[in-house]
Amino acid sequence: MSGIDNEQARSSTAMAPLLGRPGSRIGLSHFNTFEHFNKLPVELRLRIWKITAFFQRNVNIMAITLPNFYPEVHHGFVSHCPPPAMLAVCRESRHEGMKYYRLDFDTSKQRYVEIGGKRCSVTVSTSPIIYINWEADRVVVPSPATFEDYVGARVTERAQELGEHFRCRGLRYLAFNMAGDDMDDEITALDFLPYDGFLGSLEELIFFSIDRDIACRLDSFDLVDVADDEIYQWLPFQQSIHIEFANFYGDSYVLPRIRFCEVQNERLRPGPRV
C-alpha cells in the first residue's frame, strides 16, 4: 500500500465517527446540527468562528429622549437588533467573537439642572449596549426623524453625535429608511451625509422605504435591490443626493456605492414603535 493510500485510510478511520457508517442513510434533519464540532482541530474551529463574526448583520439604530432634564434635552441610542448569536454559543465562541464585536453607541453630555433653586452642571451618560462589528455590519437608521431635536437646527445634535461615531469607527455600510409622515425624514437623512470626514471609509449607502411603525420594530431583516421597473421612483432623490454633496464638498467628492432596496424576510419585535 502506498503512502497516499495509508494517509487516506487513516483519514477515513479518523472521520468515521463524524460521517457515520458507510452506506447509511441520513435524513436532512441531521444536517441542522453538528454535534462533533468540538472534535474538530482547534485551528479549524477558530477559523469558523472568525468567518461567523463577519456575516453581515443589519444593526438598526434609533435615538430616544431621556426624561427629567427639561428644558435641557439629552438622548441615548437604542437598537432592536439582537446580540450576535455566536456570543451565546459557548465560551470559545464568545471569546473569539469579542475580538471582532464591541459594545458601542454610549453617550455622555454635560447638562444643567435646577437643584435646590440653584443651576448645577451634571454629566448625563448612557452605557454602550449595542454590539457591532464595524468592519462587517451595516448600520440601519429605520427612522431618521428620531434624531430631530427641539431647537429647529437642520443638523441636529443627535445626528452629529451619531455621525461622529461613524467617523471615529470607520463605518463602511449604512442604510436609511426614507418613509415617513412628511418630508422631514428626507431632510434629516440627508443631514447625516455631508458630515466633515464622514465619507472617508463609507463603501455602501442604501436607501429603502418601509412604514416607520414597522421599521422601528425590526428585529432582523434583509435588504434586497428593488426591481429595475421600480428604480425610477428613486431617481429624483438620487439627484438630490448628488446636489447635496456637490454643495458641501464641491466637485472633489466621490460618492460611495448607492443602492435602493426593499425590506424582505422581516421579523418584528412586538409592541409599539420607539
XYZ file of C-alpha atoms in Angstrom, residues 2-217:
216
model
C 1.425 3.407 -0.957
C 1.978 6.300 1.421
C -1.006 8.098 -0.108
C -3.232 5.054 0.449
C -2.063 4.841 4.063
C -2.912 8.511 4.613
C -6.373 8.075 3.077
C -7.017 5.037 5.277
C -6.021 6.935 8.415
C -8.229 9.885 7.397
C -11.211 7.605 6.780
C -10.751 5.944 10.160
C -10.471 9.309 11.935
C -13.578 10.720 10.219
C -15.728 7.599 10.653
C -17.343 8.778 13.925
C -18.267 12.052 12.197
C -19.629 10.638 8.969
C -21.454 7.545 10.214
C -21.312 4.033 8.790
C -20.640 3.689 5.052
C -23.846 3.393 3.098
C -26.059 4.549 5.960
C -28.998 6.789 5.032
C -29.000 10.115 6.856
C -32.098 12.305 6.909
C -31.864 16.019 6.156
C -32.710 16.832 9.771
C -29.285 15.529 10.761
C -27.674 18.468 8.949
C -29.330 21.067 11.183
C -26.748 20.433 13.887
C -23.163 19.266 14.026
C -22.625 17.533 17.332
C -18.960 16.801 16.687
C -17.870 20.406 16.160
C -15.790 20.333 19.345
C -13.817 17.396 17.918
C -12.513 19.485 15.029
C -8.935 20.785 15.239
C -8.831 23.995 17.250
C -7.340 25.928 14.324
C -10.332 24.993 12.167
C -12.840 25.877 14.890
C -11.282 29.320 15.378
C -11.364 29.943 11.654
C -15.058 29.035 11.534
C -15.811 31.385 14.427
C -13.999 34.206 12.646
C -15.981 33.631 9.455
C -19.172 33.679 11.533
C -18.224 37.032 13.072
C -18.088 38.574 9.597
C -21.557 37.533 8.469
C -23.074 40.975 7.889
C -25.844 41.997 10.296
C -28.290 44.882 9.930
C -27.911 46.851 13.172
C -30.762 49.349 13.467
C -30.063 52.493 15.490
C -32.637 54.906 16.929
C -32.408 57.860 19.275
C -34.632 58.214 22.339
C -35.080 61.233 24.591
C -34.104 60.743 28.223
C -36.607 62.194 30.737
C -36.204 64.598 33.662
C -33.856 67.133 32.107
C -36.339 69.655 30.703
C -35.679 72.228 29.269
C -32.322 70.566 28.565
C -32.650 67.567 26.273
C -30.417 64.533 26.271
C -30.691 61.323 24.334
C -29.485 57.760 24.128
C -29.111 55.284 21.297
C -31.100 52.031 21.216
C -31.474 49.083 18.859
C -33.838 46.143 18.412
C -31.081 44.093 16.791
C -30.375 41.053 18.992
C -26.787 40.387 20.120
C -24.681 38.253 17.769
C -25.691 34.615 18.173
C -22.094 33.412 18.379
C -21.636 35.271 21.671
C -24.098 32.866 23.318
C -22.991 29.516 21.858
C -20.124 28.603 24.169
C -17.142 30.086 25.979
C -14.857 29.600 22.986
C -17.251 31.271 20.539
C -17.772 34.234 22.862
C -14.029 34.633 23.403
C -13.442 34.670 19.654
C -16.487 36.838 18.933
C -15.379 39.555 21.336
C -12.254 40.009 19.207
C -14.465 41.486 16.495
C -17.626 42.737 18.216
C -17.704 45.645 20.633
C -20.353 47.303 22.743
C -20.844 50.794 21.388
C -23.116 53.828 20.998
C -22.668 55.208 24.507
C -23.330 58.921 25.075
C -22.059 61.477 27.574
C -23.091 65.123 27.783
C -22.873 67.952 30.289
C -26.304 69.335 31.160
C -27.658 71.934 33.564
C -30.445 71.277 36.047
C -32.092 73.130 38.914
C -31.166 71.620 42.291
C -32.366 73.422 45.413
C -33.039 76.567 43.431
C -29.517 76.601 42.003
C -28.445 75.894 38.454
C -25.993 72.987 38.587
C -23.917 71.191 35.995
C -24.297 67.413 35.759
C -22.901 64.810 33.404
C -25.535 62.586 31.842
C -24.262 59.313 30.400
C -25.690 56.218 28.776
C -23.843 52.912 28.626
C -22.795 51.170 25.410
C -25.405 48.438 24.925
C -25.302 47.658 21.187
C -22.964 45.015 19.761
C -21.415 45.804 16.396
C -18.557 44.641 14.194
C -17.561 47.863 12.464
C -15.693 46.005 9.732
C -18.678 43.942 8.601
C -22.029 45.110 9.999
C -24.379 47.561 8.328
C -25.849 50.386 10.412
C -29.514 50.967 9.561
C -31.372 54.149 10.530
C -35.026 52.987 10.440
C -36.480 56.369 11.429
C -34.240 59.395 10.845
C -36.978 61.514 12.460
C -35.960 60.144 15.893
C -32.813 62.255 15.533
C -34.752 65.522 15.382
C -34.430 67.829 18.364
C -36.465 70.760 19.617
C -34.292 73.678 18.563
C -35.077 73.647 14.856
C -31.460 73.052 13.841
C -31.141 71.380 10.465
C -28.167 69.282 11.547
C -29.233 68.156 14.994
C -27.018 67.295 17.932
C -28.208 63.708 17.773
C -27.311 63.403 14.100
C -23.930 64.998 14.716
C -23.141 62.611 17.558
C -24.109 59.578 15.516
C -22.067 60.906 12.611
C -19.099 61.284 14.957
C -19.478 57.620 15.924
C -19.443 56.741 12.245
C -16.350 58.821 11.538
C -14.330 57.557 14.512
C -15.224 53.899 13.961
C -14.700 53.867 10.207
C -18.265 52.962 9.207
C -18.348 51.050 5.912
C -22.035 50.201 5.353
C -25.033 52.467 6.024
C -28.761 52.320 5.221
C -31.576 54.854 5.703
C -35.332 54.410 5.744
C -36.882 57.214 3.709
C -40.557 56.600 4.571
C -42.225 58.993 6.981
C -45.232 61.121 7.708
C -43.822 64.081 5.775
C -40.671 65.293 4.050
C -38.821 65.872 7.339
C -37.397 62.365 7.183
C -35.765 63.039 3.829
C -34.196 66.270 5.071
C -32.951 64.625 8.249
C -31.470 61.680 6.364
C -29.562 63.985 4.058
C -28.283 65.878 7.077
C -26.310 62.828 8.189
C -24.393 62.644 4.952
C -22.481 65.902 4.296
C -20.616 65.490 7.563
C -16.957 66.506 7.667
C -14.785 63.387 7.372
C -17.806 61.108 7.386
C -17.387 59.622 3.914
C -13.748 58.620 4.218
C -14.485 54.970 4.959
C -18.065 54.569 3.673
C -18.272 51.947 0.921
C -22.019 51.441 0.510
C -25.053 53.653 1.071
C -28.543 52.119 0.920
C -31.942 53.810 0.873
C -35.182 51.917 1.407
C -38.781 52.751 2.214
C -40.951 50.994 4.785
C -43.627 52.205 7.182
C -41.986 53.817 10.209
C -44.112 51.843 12.696
C -42.746 48.644 11.184
C -39.219 49.961 10.716
C -38.832 50.825 14.396
C -39.784 47.274 15.430
